[in-house]
Backbone as CSV, one residue per row, in Angstrom:
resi,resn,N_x,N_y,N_z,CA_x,CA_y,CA_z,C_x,C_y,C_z
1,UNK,-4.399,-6.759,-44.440,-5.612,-6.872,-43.670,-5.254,-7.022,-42.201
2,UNK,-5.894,-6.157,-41.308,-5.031,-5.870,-40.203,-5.983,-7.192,-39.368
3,UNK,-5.303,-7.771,-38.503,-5.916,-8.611,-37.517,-6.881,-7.938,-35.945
4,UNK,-8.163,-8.403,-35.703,-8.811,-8.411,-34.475,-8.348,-8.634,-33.368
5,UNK,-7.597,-7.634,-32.237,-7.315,-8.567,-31.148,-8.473,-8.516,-30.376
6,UNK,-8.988,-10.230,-29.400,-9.924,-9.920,-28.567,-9.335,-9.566,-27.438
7,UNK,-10.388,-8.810,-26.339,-10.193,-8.390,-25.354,-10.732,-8.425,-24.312
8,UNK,-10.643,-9.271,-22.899,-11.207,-9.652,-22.142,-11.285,-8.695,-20.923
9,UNK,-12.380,-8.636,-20.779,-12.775,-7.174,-19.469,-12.034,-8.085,-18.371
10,UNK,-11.648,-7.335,-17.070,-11.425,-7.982,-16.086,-12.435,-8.575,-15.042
11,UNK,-12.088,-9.679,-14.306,-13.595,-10.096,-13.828,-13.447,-9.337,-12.575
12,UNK,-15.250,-8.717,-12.259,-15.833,-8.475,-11.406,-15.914,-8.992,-9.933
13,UNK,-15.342,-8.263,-8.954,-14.844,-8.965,-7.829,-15.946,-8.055,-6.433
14,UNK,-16.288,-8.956,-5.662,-17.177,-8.137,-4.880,-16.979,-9.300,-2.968
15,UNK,-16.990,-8.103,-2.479,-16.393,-8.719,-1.624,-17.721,-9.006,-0.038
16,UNK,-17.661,-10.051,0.128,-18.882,-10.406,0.807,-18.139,-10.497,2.286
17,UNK,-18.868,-10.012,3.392,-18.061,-10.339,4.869,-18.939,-11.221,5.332
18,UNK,-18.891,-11.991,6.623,-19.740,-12.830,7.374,-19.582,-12.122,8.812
19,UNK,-20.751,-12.201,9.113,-20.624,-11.334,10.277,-21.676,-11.989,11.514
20,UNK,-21.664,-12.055,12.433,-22.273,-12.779,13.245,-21.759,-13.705,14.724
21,UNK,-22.499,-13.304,16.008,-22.142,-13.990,17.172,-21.159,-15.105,16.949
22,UNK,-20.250,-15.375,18.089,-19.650,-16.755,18.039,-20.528,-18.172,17.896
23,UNK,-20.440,-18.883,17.070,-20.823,-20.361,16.610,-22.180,-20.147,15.910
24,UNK,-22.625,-19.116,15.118,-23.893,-19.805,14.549,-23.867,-19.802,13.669
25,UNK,-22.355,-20.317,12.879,-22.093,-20.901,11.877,-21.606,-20.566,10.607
26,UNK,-20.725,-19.451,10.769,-20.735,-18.886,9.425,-19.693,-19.210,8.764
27,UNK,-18.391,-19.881,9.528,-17.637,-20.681,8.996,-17.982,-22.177,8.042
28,UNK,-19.174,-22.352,8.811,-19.583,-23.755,8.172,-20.285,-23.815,6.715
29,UNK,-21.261,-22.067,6.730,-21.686,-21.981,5.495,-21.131,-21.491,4.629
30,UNK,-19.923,-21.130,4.871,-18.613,-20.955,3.840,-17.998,-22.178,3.145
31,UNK,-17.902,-23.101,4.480,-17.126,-24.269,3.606,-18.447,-25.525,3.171
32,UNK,-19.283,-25.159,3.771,-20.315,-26.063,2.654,-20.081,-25.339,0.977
33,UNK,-20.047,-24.318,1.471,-20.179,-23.478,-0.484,-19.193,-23.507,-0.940
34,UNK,-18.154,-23.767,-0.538,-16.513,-23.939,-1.223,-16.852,-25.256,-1.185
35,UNK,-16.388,-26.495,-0.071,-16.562,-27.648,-0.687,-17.406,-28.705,-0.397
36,UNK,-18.872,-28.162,-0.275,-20.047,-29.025,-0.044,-20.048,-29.955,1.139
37,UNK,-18.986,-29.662,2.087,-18.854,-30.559,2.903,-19.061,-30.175,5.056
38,UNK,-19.540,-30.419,5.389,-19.826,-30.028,6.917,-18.908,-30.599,8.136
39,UNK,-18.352,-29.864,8.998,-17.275,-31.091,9.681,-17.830,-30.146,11.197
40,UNK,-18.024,-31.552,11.636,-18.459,-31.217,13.620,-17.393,-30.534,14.182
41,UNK,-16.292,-30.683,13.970,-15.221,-30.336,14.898,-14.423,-28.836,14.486
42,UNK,-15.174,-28.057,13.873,-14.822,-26.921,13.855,-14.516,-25.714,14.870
43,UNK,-12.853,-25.481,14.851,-12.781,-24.800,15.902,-12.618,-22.719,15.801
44,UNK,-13.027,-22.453,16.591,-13.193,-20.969,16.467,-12.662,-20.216,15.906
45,UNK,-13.071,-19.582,14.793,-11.930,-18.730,13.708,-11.721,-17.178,14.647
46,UNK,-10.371,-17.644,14.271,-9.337,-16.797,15.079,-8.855,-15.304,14.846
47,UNK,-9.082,-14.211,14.506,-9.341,-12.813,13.548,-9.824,-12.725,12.152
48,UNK,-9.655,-12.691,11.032,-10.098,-13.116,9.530,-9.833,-13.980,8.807
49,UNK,-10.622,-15.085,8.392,-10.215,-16.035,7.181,-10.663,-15.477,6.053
50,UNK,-9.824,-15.822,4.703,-10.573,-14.793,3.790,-10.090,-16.159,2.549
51,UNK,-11.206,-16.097,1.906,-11.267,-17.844,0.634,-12.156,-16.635,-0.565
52,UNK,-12.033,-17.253,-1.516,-12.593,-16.817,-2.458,-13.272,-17.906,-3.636
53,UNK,-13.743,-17.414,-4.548,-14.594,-18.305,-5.466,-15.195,-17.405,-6.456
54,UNK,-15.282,-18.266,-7.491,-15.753,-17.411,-8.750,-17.096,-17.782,-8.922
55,UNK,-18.011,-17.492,-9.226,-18.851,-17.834,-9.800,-19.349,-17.671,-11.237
56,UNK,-20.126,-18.824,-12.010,-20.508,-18.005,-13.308,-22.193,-18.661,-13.709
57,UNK,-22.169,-17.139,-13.949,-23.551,-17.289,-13.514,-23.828,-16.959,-15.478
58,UNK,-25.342,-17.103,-15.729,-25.907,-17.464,-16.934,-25.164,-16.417,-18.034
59,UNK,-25.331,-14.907,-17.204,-24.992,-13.309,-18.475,-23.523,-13.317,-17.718
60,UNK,-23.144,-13.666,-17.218,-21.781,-13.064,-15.957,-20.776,-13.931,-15.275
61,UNK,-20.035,-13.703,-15.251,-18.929,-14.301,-14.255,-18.470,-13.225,-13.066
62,UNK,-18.620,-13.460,-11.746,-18.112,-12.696,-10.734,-16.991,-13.476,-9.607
63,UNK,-16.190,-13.205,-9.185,-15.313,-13.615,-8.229,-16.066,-12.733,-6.745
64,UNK,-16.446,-13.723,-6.002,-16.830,-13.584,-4.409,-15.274,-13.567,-3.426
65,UNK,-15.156,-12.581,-2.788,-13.920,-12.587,-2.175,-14.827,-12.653,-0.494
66,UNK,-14.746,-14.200,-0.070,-15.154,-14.225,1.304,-14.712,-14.047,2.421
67,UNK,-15.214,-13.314,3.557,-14.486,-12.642,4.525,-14.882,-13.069,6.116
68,UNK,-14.232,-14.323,6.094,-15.651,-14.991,7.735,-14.436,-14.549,9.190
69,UNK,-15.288,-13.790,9.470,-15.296,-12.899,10.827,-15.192,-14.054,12.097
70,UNK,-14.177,-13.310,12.753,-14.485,-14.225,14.559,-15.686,-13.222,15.062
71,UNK,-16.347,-14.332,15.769,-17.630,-14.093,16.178,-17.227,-13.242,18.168
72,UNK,-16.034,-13.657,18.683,-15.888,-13.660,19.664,-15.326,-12.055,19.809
73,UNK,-16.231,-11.343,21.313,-15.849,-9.952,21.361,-14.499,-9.235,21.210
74,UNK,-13.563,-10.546,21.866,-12.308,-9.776,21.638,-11.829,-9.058,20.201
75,UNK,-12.310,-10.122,19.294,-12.443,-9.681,17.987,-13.213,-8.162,17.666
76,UNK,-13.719,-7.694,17.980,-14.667,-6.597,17.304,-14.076,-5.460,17.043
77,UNK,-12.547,-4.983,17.304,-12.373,-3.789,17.045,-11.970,-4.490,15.574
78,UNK,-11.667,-5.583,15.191,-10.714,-5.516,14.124,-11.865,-5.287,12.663
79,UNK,-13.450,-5.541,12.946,-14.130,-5.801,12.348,-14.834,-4.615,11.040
80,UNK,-14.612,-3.829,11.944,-15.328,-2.276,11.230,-14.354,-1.993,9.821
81,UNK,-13.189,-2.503,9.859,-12.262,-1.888,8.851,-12.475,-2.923,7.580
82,UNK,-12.884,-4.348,7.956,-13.197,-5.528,6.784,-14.985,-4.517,6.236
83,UNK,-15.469,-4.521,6.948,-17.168,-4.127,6.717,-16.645,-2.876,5.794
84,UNK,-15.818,-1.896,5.962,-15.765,-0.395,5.139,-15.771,-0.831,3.529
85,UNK,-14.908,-1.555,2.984,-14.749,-1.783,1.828,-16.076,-2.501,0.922
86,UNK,-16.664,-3.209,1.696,-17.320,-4.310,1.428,-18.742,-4.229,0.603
87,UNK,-19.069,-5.000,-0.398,-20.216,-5.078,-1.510,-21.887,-5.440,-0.435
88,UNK,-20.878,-6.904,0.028,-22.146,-7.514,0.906,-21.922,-7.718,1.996
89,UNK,-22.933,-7.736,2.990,-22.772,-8.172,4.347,-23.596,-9.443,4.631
90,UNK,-23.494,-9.894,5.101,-24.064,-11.659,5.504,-24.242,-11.807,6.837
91,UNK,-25.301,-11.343,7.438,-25.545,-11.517,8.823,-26.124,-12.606,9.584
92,UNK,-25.456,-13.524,10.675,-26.180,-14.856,10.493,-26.465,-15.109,12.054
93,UNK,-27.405,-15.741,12.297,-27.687,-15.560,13.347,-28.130,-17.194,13.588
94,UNK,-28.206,-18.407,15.002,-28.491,-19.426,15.196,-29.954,-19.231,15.427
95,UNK,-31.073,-20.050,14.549,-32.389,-20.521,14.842,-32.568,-21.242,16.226
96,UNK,-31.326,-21.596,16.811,-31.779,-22.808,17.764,-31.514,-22.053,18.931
97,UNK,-31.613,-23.126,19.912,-31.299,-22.282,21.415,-29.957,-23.192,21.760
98,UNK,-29.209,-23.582,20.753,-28.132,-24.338,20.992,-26.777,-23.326,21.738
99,UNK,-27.037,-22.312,20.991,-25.785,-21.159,21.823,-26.172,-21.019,22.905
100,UNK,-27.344,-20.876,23.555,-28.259,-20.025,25.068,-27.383,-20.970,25.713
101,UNK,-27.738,-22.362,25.210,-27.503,-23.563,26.579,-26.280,-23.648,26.671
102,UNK,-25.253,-23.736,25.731,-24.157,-24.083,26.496,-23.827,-22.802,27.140
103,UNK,-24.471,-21.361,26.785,-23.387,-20.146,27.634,-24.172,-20.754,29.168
104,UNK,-25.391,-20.873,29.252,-25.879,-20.958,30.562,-25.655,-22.826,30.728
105,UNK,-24.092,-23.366,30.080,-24.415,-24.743,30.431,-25.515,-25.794,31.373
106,UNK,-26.335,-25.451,30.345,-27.416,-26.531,29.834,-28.208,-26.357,31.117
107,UNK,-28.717,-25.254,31.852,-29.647,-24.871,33.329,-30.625,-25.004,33.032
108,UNK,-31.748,-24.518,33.781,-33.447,-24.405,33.320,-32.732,-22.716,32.825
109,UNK,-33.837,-22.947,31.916,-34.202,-21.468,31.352,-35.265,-21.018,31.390
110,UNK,-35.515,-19.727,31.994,-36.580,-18.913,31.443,-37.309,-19.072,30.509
111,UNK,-38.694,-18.971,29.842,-39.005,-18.330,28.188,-38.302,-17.503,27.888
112,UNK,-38.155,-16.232,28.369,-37.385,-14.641,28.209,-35.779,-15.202,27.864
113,UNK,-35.258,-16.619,28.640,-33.666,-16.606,28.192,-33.597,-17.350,27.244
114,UNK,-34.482,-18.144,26.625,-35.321,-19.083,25.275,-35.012,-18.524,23.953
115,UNK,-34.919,-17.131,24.445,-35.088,-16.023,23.176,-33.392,-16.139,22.562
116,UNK,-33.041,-16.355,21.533,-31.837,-16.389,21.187,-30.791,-15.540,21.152
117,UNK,-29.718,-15.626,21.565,-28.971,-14.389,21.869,-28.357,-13.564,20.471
118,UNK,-28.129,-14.356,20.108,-27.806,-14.729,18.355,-28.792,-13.769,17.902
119,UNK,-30.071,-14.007,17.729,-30.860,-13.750,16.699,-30.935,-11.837,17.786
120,UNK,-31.177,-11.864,18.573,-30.986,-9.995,19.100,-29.790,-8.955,18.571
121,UNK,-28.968,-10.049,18.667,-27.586,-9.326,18.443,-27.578,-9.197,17.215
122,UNK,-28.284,-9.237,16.418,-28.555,-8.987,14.722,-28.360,-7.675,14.573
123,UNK,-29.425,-6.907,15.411,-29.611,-5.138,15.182,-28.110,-4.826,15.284
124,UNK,-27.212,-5.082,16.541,-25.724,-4.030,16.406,-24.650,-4.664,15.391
125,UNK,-25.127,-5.886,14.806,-24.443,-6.050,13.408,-24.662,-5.178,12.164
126,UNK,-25.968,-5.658,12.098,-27.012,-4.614,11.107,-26.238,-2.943,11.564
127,UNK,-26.554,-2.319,12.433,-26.463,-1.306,12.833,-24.701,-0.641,12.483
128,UNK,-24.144,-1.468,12.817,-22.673,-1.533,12.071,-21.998,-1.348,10.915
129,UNK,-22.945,-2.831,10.396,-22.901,-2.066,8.803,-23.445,-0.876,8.031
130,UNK,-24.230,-0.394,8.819,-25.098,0.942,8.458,-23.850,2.340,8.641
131,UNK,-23.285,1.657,9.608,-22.744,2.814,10.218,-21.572,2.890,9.410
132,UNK,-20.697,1.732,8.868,-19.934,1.712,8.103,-19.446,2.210,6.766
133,UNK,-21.520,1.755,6.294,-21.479,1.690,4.719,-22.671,2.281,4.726
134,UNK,-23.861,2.496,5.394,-24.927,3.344,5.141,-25.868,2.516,4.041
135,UNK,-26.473,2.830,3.229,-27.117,2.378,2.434,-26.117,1.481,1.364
136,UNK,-25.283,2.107,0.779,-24.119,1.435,-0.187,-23.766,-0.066,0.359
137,UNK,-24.397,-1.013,0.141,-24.347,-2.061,0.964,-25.635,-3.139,0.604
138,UNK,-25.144,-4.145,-0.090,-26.033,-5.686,0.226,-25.990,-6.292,1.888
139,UNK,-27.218,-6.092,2.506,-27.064,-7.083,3.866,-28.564,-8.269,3.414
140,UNK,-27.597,-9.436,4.009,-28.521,-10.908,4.175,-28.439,-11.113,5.286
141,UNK,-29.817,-10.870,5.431,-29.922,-12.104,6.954,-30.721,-13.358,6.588
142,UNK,-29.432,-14.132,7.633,-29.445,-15.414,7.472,-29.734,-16.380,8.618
143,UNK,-30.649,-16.844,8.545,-31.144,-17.643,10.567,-30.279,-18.972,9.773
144,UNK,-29.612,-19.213,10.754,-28.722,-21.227,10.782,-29.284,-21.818,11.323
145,UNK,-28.804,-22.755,10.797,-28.990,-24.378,12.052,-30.423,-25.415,12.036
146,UNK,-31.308,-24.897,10.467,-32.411,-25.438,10.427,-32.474,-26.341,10.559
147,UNK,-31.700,-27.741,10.736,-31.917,-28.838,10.782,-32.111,-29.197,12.554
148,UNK,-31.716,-28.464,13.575,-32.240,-28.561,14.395,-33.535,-28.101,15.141
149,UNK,-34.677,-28.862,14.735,-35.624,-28.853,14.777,-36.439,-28.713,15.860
150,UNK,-36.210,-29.590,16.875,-36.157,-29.547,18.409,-35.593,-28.207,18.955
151,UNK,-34.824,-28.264,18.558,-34.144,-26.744,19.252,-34.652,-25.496,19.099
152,UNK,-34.979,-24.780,18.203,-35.788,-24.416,17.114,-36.603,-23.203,17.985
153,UNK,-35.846,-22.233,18.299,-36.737,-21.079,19.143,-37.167,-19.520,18.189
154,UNK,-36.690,-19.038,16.925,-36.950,-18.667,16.403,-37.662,-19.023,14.721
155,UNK,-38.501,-18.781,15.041,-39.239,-19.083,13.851,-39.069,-17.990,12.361
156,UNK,-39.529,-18.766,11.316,-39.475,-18.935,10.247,-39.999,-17.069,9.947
157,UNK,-40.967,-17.066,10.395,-41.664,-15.462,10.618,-40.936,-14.420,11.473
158,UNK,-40.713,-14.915,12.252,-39.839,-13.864,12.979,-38.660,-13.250,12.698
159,UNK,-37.506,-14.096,11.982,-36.780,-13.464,11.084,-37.391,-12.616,9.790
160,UNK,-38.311,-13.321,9.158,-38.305,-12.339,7.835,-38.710,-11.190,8.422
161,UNK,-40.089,-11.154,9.805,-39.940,-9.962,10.424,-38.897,-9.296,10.421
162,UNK,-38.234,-9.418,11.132,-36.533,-8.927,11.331,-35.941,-8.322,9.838
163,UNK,-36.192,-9.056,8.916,-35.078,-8.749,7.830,-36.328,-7.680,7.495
164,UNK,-37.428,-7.520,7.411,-38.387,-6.352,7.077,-38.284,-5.071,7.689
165,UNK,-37.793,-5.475,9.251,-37.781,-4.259,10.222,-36.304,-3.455,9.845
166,UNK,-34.939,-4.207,9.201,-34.071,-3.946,8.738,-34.132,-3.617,7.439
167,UNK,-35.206,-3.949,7.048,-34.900,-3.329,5.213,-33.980,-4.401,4.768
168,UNK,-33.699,-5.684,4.906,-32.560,-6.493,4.291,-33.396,-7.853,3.711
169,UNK,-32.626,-8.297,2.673,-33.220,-9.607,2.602,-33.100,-10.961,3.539
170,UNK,-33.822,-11.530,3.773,-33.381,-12.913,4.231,-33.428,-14.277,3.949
171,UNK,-33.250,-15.478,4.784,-33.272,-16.596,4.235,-32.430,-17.646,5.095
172,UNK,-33.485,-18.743,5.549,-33.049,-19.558,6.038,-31.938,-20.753,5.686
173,UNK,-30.901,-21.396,6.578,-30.052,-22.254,5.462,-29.981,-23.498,6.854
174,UNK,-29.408,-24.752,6.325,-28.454,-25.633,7.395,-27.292,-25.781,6.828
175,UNK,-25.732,-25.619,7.124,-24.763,-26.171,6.619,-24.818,-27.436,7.008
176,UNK,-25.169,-27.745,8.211,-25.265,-29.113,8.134,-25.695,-30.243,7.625
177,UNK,-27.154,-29.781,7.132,-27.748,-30.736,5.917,-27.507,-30.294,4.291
178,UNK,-27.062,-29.076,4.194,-26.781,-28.224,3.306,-27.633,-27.538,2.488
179,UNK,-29.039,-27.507,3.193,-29.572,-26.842,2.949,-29.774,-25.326,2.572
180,UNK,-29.990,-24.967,1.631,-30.227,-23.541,0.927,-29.046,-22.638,0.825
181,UNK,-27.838,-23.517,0.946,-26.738,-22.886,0.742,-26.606,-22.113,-0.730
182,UNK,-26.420,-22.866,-1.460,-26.447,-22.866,-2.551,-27.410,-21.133,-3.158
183,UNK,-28.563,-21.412,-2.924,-29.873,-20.874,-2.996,-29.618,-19.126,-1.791
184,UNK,-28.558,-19.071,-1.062,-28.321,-17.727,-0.580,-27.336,-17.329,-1.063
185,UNK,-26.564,-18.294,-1.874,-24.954,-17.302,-3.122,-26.171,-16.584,-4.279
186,UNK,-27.220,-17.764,-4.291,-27.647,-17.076,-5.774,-28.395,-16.114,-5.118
187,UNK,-28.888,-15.935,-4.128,-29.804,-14.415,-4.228,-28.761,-13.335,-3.947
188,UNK,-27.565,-13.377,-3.241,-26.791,-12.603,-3.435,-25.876,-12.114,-4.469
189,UNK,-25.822,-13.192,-5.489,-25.573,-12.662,-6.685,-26.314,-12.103,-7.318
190,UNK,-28.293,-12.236,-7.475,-28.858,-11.881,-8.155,-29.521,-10.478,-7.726
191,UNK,-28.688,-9.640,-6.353,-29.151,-8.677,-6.100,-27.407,-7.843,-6.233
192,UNK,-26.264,-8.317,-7.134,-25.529,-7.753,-7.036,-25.612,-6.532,-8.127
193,UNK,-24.902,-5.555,-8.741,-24.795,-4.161,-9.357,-25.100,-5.327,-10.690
194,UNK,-25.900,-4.782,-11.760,-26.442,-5.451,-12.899,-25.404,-4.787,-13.530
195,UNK,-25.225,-5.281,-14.930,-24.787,-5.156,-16.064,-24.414,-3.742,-16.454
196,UNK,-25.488,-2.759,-16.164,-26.122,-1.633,-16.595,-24.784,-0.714,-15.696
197,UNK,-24.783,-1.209,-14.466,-24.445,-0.460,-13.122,-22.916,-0.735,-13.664
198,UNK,-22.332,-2.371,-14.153,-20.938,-2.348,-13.950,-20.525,-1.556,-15.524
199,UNK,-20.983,-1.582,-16.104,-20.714,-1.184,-17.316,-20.134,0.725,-17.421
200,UNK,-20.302,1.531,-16.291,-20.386,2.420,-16.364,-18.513,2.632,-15.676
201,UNK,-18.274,1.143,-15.293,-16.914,1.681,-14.531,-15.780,0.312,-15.568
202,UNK,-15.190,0.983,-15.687,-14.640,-0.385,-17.205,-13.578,-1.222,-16.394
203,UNK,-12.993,-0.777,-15.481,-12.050,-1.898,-14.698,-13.046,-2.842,-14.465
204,UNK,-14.229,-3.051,-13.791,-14.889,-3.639,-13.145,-15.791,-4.372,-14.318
205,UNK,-15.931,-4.028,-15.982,-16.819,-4.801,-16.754,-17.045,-6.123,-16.941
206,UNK,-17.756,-6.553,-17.153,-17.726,-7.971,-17.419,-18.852,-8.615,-18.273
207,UNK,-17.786,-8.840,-19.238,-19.462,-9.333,-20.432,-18.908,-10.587,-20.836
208,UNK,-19.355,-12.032,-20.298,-19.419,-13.217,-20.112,-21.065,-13.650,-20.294
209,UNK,-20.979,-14.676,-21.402,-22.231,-15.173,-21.650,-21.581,-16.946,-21.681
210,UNK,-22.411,-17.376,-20.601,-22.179,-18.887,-20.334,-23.466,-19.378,-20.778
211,UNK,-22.821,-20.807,-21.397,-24.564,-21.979,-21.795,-24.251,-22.768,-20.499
212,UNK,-25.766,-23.478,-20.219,-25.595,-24.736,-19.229,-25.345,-25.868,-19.856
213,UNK,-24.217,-26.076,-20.968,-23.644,-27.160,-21.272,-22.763,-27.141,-20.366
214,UNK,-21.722,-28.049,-19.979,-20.386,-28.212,-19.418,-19.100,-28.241,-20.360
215,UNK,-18.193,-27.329,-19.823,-17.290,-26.970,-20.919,-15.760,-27.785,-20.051
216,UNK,-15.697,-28.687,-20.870,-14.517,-29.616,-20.112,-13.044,-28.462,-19.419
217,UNK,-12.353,-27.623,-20.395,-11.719,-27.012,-19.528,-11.941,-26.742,-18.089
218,UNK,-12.958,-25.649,-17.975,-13.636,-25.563,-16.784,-13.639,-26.582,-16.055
219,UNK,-14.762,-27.640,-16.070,-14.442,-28.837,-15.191,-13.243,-29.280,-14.134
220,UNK,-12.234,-29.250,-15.652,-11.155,-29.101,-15.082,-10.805,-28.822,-14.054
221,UNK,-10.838,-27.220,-14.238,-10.105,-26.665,-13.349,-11.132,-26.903,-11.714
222,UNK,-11.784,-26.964,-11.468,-13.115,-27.081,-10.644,-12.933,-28.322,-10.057
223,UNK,-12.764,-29.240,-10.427,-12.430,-30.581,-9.852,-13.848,-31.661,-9.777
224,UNK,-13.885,-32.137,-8.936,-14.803,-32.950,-8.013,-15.434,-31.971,-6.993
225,UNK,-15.062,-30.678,-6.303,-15.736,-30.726,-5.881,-16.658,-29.408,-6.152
226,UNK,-16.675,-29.250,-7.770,-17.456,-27.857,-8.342,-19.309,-28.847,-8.707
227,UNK,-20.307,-28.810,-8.351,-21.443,-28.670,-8.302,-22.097,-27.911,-9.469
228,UNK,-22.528,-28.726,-10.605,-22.970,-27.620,-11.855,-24.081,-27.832,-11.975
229,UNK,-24.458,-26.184,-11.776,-26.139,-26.423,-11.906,-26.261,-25.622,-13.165
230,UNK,-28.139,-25.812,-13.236,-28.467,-25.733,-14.670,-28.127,-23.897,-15.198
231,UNK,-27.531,-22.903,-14.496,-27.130,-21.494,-15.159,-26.371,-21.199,-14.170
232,UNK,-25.668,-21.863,-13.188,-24.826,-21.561,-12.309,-23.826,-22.565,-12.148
233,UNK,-22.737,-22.049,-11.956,-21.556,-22.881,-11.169,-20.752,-21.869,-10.928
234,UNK,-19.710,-23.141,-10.377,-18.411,-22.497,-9.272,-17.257,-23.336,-9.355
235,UNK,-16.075,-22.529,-8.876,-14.993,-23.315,-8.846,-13.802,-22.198,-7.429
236,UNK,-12.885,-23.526,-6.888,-12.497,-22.631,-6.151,-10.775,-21.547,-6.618
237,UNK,-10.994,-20.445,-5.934,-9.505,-20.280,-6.794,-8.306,-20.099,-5.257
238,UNK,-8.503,-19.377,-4.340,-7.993,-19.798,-3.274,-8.408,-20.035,-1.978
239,UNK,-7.622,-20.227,-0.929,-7.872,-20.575,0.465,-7.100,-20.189,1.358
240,UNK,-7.302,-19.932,2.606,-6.054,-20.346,3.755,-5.223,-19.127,4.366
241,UNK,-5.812,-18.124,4.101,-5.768,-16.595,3.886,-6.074,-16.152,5.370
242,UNK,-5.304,-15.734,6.535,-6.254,-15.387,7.811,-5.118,-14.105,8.462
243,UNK,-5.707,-13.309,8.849,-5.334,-12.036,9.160,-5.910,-11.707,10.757
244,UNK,-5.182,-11.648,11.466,-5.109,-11.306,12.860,-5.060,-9.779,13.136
């Protein structure tokens, strides 16, 4: 009686970039989602950091390969060649007028200079990735920094405007309070290639059916600082990855 071997598809890997002006945060909403944690003193990422994470979600398990971009111009030629490959794009832009003031350290402003520089410079991101990847392409836009409230020059409407006038989804977050972090992995997972789509390419299959019990191995490996929610979790697998 001949024996069953099982056989495990390889997991599904999709590679998300962060893309967006210097400081409105996209380093921070990386490491809130790796390790739930926010630190003031973050200093300017320097050509590519690239971290990754698995996720497993209720029908699926996928590995997120994250790709957080320097925001600063010198950076931009290196940028077009991370965007070519790429599943998703993550476009993030500051809600506040916290970037305006320090470039114009902290002057009177205009209304007209009120307007966020951040949130304009969306279109030649957007426009980038178009140009890159064309339609073949998840883009999120993402307004930061909700917890500054006071500051607070683009509104809640005006982005989803934006993500409407782009055809993209959006969604507000704070890494700092950690708000809706969480809640923009899952819509980007839940708009990734379905079942139907990966099934047609067999390197890429993946047929994983998780319960929302907790399965101690796992745990394990996940530590303290994996977050299990009721059809989702995460764990990290590496870090520390940066390419100049």
């Amino acid at each position: 009686m001949g024996s069953q071997i099982a056989t495990v598809s390889p997991l599904a890997k999709y590679k998300l970039v962060f893309l967006g002006d210097q400081s409105v945060g996209k380093t921070s909403i990386i490491t809130r989602f790796m390790y739930d944690k926010f630190d003031n003193t973050y200093q300017a990422t320097i050509g590519i950091d690239f971290l990754s994470k698995t996720m497993y979600l209720e029908d699926r398990t996928v590995r997120l390969q994250l790709w957080d971009t320097a925001g600063q111009e010198r950076f931009r030629s290196l940028i077009p060649s991370y965007i070519r490959d790429s599943s998703v794009a993550v476009v993030v832009y500051d809600v506040s007028s916290e970037y305006l003031l320090n470039l114009f350290n902290e002057r009177a402003l205009t209304p007209a200079q009120k307007v966020v520089k951040s949130f304009l410079n969306t279109v030649r991101w957007v426009e980038e990735v178009r140009t890159e990847r064309g339609s073949d392409v998840i883009i999120m836009l993402v307004g930061n920094k909700t917890d500054l409230v006071d500051k607070r020059q683009v509104s809640v409407e005006e982005g989803d405007a934006k993500a409407n006038e782009f055809g993209v989804m959006f969604i507000e977050t704070s890494s700092n309070a950690g708000f809706n972090i969480k809640a923009l992995f899952r819509k980007i997972a839940a708009a990734l290639p379905g079942m139907e789509a990966l099934s047609s390419h067999k390197d890429d299959l993946v047929d994983v059916s998780l319960k929302p019990t907790s399965n101690p191995q796992t745990e394990g490996k996940a530590g303290g600082a994996r977050s299990k929610q009721r059809h989702i979790g995460w764990l990290n697998d590496c870090v520390g990855l940066r390419f100049f």
